[in-house]
Coordinates of C-alpha atoms in Angstrom, one line a residue:
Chain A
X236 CA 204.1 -64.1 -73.7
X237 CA 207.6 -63.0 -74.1
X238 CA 209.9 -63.9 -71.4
X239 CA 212.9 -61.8 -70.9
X240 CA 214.7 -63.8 -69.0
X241 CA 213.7 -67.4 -70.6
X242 CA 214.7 -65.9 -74.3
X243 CA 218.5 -64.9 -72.8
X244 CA 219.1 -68.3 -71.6
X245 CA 217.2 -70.0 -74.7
X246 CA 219.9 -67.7 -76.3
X247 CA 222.9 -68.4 -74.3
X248 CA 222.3 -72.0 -74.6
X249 CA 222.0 -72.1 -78.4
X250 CA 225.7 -69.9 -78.7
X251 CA 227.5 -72.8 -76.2
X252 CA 225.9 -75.2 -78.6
X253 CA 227.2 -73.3 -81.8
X254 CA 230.2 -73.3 -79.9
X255 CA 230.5 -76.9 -79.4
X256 CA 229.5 -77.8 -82.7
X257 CA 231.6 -75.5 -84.9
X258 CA 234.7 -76.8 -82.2
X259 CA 233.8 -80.5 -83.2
X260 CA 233.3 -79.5 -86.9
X261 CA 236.8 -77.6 -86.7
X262 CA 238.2 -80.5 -85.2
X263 CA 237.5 -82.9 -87.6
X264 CA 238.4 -80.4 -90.2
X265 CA 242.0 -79.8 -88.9
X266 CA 243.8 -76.3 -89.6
X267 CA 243.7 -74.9 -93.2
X268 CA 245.7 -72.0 -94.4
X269 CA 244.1 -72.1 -97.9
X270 CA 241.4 -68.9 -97.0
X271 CA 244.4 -66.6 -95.7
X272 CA 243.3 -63.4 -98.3
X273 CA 245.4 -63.5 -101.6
X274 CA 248.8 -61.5 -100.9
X275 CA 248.7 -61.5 -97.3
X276 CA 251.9 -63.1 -95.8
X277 CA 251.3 -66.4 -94.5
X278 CA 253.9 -67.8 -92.1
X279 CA 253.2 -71.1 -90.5
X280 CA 253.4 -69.7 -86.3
X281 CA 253.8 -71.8 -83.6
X282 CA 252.5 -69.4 -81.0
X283 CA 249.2 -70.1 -82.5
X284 CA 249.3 -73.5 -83.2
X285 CA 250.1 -74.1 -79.8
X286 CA 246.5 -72.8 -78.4
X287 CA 244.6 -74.7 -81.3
X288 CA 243.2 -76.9 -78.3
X289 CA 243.4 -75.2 -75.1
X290 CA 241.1 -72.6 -73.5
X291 CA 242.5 -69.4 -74.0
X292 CA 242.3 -65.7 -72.7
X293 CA 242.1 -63.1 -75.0
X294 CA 242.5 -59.2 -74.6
X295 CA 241.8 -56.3 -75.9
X296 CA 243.3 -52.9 -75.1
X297 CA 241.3 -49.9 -75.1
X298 CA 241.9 -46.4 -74.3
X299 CA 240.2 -42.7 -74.7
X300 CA 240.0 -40.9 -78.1
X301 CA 240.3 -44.6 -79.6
X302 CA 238.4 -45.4 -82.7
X303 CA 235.5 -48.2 -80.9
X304 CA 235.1 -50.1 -84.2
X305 CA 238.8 -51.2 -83.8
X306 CA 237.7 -52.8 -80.8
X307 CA 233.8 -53.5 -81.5
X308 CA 234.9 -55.0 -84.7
X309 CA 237.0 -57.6 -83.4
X310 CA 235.1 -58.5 -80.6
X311 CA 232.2 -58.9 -82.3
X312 CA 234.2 -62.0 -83.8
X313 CA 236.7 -63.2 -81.2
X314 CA 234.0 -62.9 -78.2
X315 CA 232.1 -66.0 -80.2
X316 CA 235.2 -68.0 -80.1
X317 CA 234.5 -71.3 -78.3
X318 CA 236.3 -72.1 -75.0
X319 CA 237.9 -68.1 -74.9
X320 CA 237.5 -66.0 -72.5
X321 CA 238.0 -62.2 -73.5
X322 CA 239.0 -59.3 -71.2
X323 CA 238.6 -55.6 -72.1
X324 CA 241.4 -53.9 -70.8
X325 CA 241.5 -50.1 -70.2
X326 CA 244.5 -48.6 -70.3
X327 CA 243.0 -46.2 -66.9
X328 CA 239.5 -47.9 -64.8
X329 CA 235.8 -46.2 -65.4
X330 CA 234.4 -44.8 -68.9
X331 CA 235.4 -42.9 -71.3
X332 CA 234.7 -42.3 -75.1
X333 CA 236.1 -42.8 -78.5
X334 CA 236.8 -40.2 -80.7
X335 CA 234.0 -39.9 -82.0
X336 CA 232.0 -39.7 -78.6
X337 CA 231.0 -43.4 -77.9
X338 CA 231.2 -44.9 -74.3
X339 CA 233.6 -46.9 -73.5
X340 CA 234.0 -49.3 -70.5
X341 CA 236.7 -51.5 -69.7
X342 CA 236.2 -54.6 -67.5
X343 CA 239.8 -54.2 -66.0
X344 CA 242.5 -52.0 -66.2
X345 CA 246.0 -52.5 -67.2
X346 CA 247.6 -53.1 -63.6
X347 CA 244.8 -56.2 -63.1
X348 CA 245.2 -57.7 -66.5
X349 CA 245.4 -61.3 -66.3
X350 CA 247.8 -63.8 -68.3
X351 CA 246.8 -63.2 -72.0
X352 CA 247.1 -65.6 -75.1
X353 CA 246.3 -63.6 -77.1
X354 CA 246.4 -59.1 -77.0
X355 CA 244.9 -57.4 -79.5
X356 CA 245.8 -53.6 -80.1
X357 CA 243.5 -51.0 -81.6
X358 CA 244.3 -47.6 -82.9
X359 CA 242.8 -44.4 -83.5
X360 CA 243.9 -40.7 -82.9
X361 CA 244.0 -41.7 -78.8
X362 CA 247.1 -43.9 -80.0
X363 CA 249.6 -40.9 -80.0
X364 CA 249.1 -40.5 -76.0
X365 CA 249.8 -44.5 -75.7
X366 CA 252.6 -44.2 -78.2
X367 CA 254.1 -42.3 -74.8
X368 CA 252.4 -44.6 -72.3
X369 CA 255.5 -46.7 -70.8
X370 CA 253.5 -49.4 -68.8
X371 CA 251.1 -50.0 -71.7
X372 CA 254.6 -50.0 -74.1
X373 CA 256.0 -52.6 -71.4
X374 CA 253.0 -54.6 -71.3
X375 CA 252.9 -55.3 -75.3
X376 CA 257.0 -55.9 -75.2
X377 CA 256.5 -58.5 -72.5
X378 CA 254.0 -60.6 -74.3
X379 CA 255.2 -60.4 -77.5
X380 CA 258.6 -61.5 -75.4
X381 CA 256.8 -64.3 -74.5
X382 CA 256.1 -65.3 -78.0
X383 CA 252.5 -64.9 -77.7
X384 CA 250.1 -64.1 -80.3
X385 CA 249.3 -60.4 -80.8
X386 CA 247.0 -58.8 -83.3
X387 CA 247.2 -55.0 -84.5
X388 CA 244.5 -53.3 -85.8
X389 CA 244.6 -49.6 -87.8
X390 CA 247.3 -47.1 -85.6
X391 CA 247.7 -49.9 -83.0
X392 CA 250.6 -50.7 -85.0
X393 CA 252.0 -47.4 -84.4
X394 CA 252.0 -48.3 -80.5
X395 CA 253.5 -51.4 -81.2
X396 CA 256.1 -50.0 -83.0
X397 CA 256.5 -47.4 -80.1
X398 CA 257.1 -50.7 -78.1
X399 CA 259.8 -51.6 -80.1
X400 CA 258.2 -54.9 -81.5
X401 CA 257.8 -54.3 -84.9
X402 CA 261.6 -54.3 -86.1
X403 CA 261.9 -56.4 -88.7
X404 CA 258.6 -57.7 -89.1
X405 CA 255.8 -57.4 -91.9
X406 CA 253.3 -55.4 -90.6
X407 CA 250.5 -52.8 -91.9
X408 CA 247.8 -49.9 -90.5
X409 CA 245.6 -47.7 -91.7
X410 CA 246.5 -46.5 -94.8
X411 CA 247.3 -42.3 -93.9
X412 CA 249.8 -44.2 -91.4
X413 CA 251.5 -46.5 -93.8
X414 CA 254.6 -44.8 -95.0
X415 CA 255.2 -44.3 -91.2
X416 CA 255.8 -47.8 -90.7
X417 CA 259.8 -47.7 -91.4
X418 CA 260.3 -45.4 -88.6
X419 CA 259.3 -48.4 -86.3
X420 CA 261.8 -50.8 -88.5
X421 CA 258.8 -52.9 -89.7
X422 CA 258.2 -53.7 -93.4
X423 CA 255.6 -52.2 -94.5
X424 CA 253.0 -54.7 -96.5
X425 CA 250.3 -53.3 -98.9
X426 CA 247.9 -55.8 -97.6
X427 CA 244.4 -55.6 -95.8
X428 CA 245.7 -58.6 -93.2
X429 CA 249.2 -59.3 -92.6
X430 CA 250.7 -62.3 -91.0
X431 CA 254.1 -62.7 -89.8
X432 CA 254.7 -64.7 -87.5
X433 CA 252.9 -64.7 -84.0
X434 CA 252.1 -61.2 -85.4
X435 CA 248.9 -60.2 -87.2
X436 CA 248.1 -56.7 -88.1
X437 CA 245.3 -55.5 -90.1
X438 CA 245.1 -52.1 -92.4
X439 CA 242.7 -49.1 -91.4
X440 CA 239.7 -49.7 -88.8
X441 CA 236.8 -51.5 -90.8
X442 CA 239.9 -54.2 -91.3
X443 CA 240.1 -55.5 -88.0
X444 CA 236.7 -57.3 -89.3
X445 CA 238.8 -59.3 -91.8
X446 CA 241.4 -59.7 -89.2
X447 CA 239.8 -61.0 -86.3
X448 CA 238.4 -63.7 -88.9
X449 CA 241.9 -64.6 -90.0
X450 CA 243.0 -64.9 -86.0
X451 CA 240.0 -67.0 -85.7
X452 CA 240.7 -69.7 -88.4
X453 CA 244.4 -69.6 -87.1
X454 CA 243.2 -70.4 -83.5
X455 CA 240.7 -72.4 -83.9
X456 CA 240.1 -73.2 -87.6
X457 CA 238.5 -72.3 -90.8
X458 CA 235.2 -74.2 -89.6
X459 CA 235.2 -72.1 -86.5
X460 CA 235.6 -69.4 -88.3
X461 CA 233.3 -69.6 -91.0
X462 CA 230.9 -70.2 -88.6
X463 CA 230.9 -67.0 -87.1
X464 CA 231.4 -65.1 -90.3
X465 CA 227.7 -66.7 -90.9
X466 CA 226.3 -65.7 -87.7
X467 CA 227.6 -62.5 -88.5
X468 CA 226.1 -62.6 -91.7
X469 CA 229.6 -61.1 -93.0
X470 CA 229.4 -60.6 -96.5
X471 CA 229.6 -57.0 -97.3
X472 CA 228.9 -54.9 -100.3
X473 CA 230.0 -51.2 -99.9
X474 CA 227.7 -49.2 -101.9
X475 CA 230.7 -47.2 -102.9
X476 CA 234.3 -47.9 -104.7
X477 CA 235.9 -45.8 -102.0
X478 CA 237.5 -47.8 -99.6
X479 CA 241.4 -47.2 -100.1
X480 CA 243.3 -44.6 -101.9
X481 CA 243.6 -46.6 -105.2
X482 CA 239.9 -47.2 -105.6
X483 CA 238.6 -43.5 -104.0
X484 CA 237.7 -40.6 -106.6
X485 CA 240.7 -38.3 -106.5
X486 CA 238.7 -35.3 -105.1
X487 CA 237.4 -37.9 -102.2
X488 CA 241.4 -38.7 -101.8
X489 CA 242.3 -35.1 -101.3
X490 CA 239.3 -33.8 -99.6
X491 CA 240.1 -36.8 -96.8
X492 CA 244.2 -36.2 -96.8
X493 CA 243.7 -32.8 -96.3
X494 CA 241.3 -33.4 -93.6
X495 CA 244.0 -35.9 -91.7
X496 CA 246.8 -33.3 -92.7
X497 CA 247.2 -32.3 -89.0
X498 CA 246.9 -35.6 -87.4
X499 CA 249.6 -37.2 -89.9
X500 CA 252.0 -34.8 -89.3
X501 CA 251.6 -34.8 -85.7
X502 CA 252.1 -38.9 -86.0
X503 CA 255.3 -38.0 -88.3
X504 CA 256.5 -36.1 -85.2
X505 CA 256.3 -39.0 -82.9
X506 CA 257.5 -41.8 -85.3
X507 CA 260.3 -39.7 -85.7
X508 CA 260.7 -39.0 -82.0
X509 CA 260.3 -43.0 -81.9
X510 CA 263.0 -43.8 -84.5
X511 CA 265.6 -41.9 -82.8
X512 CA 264.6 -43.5 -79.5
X513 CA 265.4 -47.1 -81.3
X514 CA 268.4 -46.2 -82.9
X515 CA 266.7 -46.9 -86.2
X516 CA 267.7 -44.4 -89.2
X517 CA 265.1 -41.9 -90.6
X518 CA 264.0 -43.5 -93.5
X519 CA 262.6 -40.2 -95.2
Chain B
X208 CA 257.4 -35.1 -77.0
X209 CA 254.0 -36.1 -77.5
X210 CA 251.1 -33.7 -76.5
X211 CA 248.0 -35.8 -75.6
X212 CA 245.6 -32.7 -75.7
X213 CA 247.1 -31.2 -78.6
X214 CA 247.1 -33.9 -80.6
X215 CA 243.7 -34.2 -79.9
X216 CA 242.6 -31.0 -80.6
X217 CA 244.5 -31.1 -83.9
X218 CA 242.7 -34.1 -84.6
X219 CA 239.0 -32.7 -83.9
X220 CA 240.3 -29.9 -85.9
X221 CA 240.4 -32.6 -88.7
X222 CA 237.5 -33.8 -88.6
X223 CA 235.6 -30.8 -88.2
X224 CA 238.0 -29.6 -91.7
X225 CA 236.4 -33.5 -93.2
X226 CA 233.0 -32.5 -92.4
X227 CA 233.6 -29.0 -94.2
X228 CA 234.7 -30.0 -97.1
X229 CA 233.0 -33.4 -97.7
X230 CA 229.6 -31.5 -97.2
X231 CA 230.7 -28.5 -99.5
X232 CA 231.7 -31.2 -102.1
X233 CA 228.5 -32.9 -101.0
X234 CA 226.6 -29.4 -102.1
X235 CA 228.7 -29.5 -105.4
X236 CA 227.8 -33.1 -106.1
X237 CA 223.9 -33.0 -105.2
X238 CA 222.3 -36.2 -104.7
X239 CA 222.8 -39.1 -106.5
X240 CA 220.9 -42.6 -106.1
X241 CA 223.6 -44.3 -108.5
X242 CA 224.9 -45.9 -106.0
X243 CA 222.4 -47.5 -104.1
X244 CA 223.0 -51.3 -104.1
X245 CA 222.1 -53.4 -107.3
X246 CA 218.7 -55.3 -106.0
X247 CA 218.2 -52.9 -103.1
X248 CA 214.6 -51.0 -103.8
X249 CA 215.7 -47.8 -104.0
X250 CA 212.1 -45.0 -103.9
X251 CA 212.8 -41.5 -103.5
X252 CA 212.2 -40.5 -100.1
X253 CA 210.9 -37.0 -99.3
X254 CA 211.9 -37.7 -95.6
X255 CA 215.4 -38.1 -96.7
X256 CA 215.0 -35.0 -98.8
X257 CA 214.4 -32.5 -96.7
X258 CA 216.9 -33.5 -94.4
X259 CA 219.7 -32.5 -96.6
X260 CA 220.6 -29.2 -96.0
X261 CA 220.0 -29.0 -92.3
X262 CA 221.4 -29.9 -89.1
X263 CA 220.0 -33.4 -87.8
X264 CA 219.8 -35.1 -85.2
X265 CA 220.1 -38.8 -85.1
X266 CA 219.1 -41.6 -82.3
X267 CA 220.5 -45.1 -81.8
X268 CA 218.1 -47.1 -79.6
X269 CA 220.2 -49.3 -77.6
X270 CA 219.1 -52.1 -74.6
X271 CA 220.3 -55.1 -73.5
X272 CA 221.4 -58.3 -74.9
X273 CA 221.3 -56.7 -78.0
X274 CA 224.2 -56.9 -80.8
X275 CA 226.7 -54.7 -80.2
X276 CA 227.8 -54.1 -83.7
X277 CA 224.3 -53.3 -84.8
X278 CA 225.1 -50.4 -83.4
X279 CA 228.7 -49.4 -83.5
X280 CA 228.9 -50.2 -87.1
X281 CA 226.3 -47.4 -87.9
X282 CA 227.8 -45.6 -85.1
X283 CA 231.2 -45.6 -86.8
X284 CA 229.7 -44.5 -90.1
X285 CA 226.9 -41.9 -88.7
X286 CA 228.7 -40.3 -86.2
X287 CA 231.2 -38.6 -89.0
X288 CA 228.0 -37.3 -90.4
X289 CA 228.9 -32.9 -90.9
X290 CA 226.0 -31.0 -89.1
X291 CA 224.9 -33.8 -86.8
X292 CA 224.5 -34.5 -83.4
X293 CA 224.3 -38.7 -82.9
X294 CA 222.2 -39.6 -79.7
X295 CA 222.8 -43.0 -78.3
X296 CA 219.7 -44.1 -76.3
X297 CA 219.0 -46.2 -74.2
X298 CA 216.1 -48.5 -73.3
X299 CA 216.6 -47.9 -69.6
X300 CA 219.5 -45.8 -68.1
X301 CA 222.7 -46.7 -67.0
X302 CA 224.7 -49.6 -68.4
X303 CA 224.3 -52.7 -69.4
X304 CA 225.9 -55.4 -71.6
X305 CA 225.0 -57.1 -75.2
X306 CA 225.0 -60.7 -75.3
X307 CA 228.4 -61.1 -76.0
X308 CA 229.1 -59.0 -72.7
X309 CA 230.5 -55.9 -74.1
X310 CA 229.5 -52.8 -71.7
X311 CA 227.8 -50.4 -73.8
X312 CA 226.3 -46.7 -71.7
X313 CA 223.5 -44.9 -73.3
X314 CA 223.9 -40.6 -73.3
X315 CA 220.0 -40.6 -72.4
X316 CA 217.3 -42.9 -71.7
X317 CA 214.5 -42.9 -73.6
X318 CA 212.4 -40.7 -71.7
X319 CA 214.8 -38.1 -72.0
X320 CA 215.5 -38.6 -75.6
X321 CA 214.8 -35.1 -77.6
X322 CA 213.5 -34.7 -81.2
X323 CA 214.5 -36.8 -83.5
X324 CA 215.0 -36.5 -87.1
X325 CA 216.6 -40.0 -87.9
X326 CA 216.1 -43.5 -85.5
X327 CA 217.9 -46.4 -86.1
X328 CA 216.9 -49.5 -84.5
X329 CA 219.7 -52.1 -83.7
X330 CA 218.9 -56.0 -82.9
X331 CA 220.0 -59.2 -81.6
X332 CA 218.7 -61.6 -78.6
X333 CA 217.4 -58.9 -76.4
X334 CA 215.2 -57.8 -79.3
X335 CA 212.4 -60.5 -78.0
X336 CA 211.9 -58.2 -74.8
X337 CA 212.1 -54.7 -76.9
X338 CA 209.2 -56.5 -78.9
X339 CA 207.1 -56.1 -75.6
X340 CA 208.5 -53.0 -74.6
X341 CA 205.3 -50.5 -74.9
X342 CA 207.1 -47.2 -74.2
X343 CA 210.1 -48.2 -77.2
X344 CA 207.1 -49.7 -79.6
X345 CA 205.0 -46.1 -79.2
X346 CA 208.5 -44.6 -79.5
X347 CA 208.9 -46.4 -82.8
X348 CA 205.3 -46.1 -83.9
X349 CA 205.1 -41.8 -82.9
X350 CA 208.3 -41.2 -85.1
X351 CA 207.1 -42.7 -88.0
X352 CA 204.2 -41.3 -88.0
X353 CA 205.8 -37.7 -88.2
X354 CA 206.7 -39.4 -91.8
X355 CA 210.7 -39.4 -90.2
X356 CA 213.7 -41.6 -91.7
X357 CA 213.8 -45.0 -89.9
X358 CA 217.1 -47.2 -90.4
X359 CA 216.8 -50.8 -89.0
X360 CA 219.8 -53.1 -88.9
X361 CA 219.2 -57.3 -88.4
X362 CA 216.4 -58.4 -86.1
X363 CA 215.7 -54.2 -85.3
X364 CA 213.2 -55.3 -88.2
X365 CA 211.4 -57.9 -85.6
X366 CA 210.8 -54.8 -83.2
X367 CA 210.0 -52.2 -85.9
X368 CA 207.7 -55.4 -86.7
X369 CA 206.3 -55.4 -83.0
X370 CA 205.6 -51.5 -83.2
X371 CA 203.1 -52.2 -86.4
X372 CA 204.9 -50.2 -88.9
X373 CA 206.2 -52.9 -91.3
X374 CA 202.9 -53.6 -92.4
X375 CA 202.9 -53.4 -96.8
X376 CA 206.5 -52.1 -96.2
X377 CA 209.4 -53.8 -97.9
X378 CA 211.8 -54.7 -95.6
X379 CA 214.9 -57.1 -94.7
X380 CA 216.2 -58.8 -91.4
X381 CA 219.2 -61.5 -90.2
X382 CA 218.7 -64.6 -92.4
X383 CA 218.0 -66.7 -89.2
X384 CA 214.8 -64.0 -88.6
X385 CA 214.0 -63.4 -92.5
X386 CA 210.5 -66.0 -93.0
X387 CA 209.3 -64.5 -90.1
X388 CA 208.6 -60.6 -91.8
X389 CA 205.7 -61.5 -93.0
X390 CA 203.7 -61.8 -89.5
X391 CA 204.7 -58.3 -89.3
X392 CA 202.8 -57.6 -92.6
X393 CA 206.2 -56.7 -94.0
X394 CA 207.3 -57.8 -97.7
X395 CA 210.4 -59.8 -97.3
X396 CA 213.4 -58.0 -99.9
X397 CA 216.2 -60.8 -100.3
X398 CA 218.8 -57.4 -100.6
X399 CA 221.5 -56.6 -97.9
X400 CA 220.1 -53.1 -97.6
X401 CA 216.3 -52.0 -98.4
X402 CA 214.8 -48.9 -99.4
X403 CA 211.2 -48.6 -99.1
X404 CA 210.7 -44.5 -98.7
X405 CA 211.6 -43.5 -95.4
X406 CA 212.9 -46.6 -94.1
X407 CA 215.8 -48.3 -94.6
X408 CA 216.5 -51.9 -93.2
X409 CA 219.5 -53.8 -93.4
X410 CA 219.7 -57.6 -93.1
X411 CA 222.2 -59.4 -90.2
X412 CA 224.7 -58.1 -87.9
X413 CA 227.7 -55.9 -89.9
X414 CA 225.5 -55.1 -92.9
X415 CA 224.5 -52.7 -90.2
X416 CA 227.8 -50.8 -91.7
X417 CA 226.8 -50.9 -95.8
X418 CA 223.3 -49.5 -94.6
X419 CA 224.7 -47.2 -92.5
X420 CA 226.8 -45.4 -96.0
X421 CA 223.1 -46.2 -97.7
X422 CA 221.8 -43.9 -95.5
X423 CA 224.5 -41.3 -95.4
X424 CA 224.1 -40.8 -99.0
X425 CA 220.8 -40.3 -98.5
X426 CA 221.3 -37.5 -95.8
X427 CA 224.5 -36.3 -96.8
X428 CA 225.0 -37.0 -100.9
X429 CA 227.6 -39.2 -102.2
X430 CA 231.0 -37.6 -101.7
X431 CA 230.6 -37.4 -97.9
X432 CA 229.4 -41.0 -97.9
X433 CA 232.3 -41.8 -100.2
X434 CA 234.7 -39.8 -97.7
X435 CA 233.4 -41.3 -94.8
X436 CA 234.5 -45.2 -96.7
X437 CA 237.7 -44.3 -97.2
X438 CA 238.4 -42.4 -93.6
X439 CA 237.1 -46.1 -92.4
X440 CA 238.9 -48.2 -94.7
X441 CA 235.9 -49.8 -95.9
X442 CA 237.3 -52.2 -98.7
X443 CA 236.1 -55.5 -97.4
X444 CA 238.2 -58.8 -98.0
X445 CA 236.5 -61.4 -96.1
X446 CA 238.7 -64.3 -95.8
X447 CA 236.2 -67.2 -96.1
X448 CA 232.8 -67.4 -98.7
X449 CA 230.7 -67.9 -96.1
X450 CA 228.6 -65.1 -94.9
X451 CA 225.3 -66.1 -96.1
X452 CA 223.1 -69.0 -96.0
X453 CA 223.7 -69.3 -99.5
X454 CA 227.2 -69.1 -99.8
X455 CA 228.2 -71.0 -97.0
X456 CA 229.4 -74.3 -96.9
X457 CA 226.5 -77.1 -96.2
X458 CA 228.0 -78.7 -92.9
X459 CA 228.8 -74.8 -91.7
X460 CA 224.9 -73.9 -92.5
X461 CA 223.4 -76.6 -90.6
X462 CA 225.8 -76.3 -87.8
X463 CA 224.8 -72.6 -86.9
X464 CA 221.2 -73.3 -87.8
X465 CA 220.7 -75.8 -85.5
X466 CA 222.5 -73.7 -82.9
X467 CA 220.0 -70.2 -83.8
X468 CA 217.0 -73.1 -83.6
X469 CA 216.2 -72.2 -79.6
X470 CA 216.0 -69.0 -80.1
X471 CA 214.3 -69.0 -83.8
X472 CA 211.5 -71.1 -82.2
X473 CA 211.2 -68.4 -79.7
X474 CA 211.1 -65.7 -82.6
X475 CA 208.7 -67.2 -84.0
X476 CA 206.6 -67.7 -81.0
X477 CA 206.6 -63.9 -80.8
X478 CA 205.8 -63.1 -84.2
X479 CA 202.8 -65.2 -84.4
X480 CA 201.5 -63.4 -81.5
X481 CA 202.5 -60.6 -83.0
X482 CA 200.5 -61.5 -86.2
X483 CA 197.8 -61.9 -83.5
X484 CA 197.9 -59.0 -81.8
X485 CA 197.9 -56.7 -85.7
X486 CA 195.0 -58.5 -86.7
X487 CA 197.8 -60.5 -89.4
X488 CA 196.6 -63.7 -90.9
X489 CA 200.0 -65.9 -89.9
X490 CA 201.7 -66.8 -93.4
X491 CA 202.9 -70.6 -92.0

């Protein structure tokens, strides 16, 4: 009756069709910038424009004592991108897990990383070790180099801005995290998604849902992507008003800020260590 | 400069703080059901209940071709949970990838799996196997008949329908799987998270995430639930209106409808044996 095997490629068959169709439909509906959210900084960027109609590879870079929904979130959006490819890339080969204990695999590791388009960065409390992690800090300086897109997600901006690419630009992370952003020489920008440029950086974790919509429209446009925000069936309602440090009750604030005390001021540390490294004045 | 292992014991040393204090404000707070979704069917739930105070542990069924972010959006959500130990387990051992090819490694297989007090039950394509799957179906079928907290996310519903305990239950799926509940003798609920007693469903893909704080409440109270959104960020800003059948535009609806169509035919197929099989007049 049910046939394993018959169902996967009935499946398979009906994505590369969704994929065709929502490329056609994008196609005909050419690039609008009209559904960037309100207040996030819109900057026409070449470096995506440029991969609007070419197959592209995408990466993402993962790493133990990551937070997975960084990663999981975005790839649950960017791997239904039609004509991608996307590579996990481990910062070391084999498993490992996330903070929180999930397994993580990577299909290759940093030293076979092919050409990217595209490199996405998570965070999580694993991003202090990569913060000191000179080929990974190499890798993200050579592609943004290149002018290539690259999309931050939570505390993967703080490993950008250990890689030295976030002087000068807009940029935010998660929101214990935000006041750190000077130390790198970014600007920081009270926004959930933040474009500037051929840089795209989303606030705290769950954001990187938002984000890796916004990368989609920009590469392959808002039919595309509102295509897979149905699939997805993407329209949340939070039970709770609890979601940012404006909106939380204050005794959720505190109980939380106390609880990241440690982490944060072991981050401070290293921003500061990663401030002096730059030649960029402590701006506290 | 930067300690990898200290920075990571400072940070479980954080969490383990969060966990403290959001469940002693948790034990302050008690339970409230206020914030259970407008429109979701919210019952008290005795199998929630007596959960409260104690230590749990929770299961994630996982197999292949499913959805990967059926599972890591509870995941991310469940596995901050105080007092709890989260189980990830798998159909079969060893891993295997969803249908977007992300690797995902269960801890245990599902022989192995111990006791149980909460099992959520992910979806996606690989679902049509799992519905033929005896030994996950009288998996399914022996925990709720302990009377135990089930939380299904997207087409999870179709194999919770398979196992025979939908039948007079409210419940909710994907929107692409939603007319078929009723061969499952389910009552279809329109709501992005259900509650009908001890289970819990949530409809497609990343509601998997609001159901997942639904369901913290439940076991936790509301100021762990509420600490839990605001460690993750959870403020949502999706950039486009188009995460539902009804929201979406026309041309994007029909698009990713006739791309689901294969594999909503087979679906189908398998529900109305299914209906067969439970003795179900079909509804169609």
């Amino acid at each position: 009756m049910i046939d394993d095997n018959g169902a996967l490629r009935v499946h398979r068959r009906a994505f590369a069709q969704l994929s065709a169709l929502a490329l056609s439909a994008a196609a005909v509906g050419g690039l609008s910038t009209k559904s960037v959210p309100a207040g996030a900084q819109a900057q026409s960027s070449d470096a995506f424009a440029r991969l609007r109609d070419k197959p592209i590879d995408i990466g993402i870079l993962i790493f133990p004592d990551m937070d997975q929904i960084d990663f999981t979130g975005p790839f649950e959006v960017l791997s239904r991108l039609p004509d991608t490819k996307l590579h996990v890339i481990g910062t070391q080969s084999g498993s490992f897990r996330d903070h929180r204990g999930l397994v993580l695999t990577p299909d290759v590791a940093l030293a076979g990383a092919p050409q990217l388009d595209l490199l996405q960065v998570p965070g999580g409390p694993g991003q202090q070790a990569q913060m000191a992690n000179e080929p990974v800090l190499a890798f993200i300086r050579r592609h943004m180099a290149a002018g290539k897109p690259l999309f931050s997600v939570c505390t993967g901006a703080l490993i950008c801005g250990a890689a030295g690419i976030l002087k000068g630009r807009r940029a935010t992370t998660h929101w214990a995290s935000f006041d750190l952003l000077p130390y790198f020489g970014a600007i920081p920008v009270d926004e959930r998604v933040v474009i500037d440029g051929n840089l795209v950086s989303a606030a705290g974790i769950t954001s990187g849902i938002d984000g890796a919509l916004v990368v989609a429209e920009l590469l392959r446009g808002k039919a595309v992507a509102e295509a897979i925000q149905l699939d997805i069936q993407y329209a949340p309602e939070p039970p709770f008003h609890s979601g940012t440090p404006k909106t939380a009750p204050s005794s959720v604030l505190s109980t939380v800020t106390a609880a990241y005390h440690p982490l944060t001021e072991a981050r401070l540390s290293t921003a500061r260590a990663v401030a002096a490294k730059l030649g960029i004045a402590s701006p506290l």
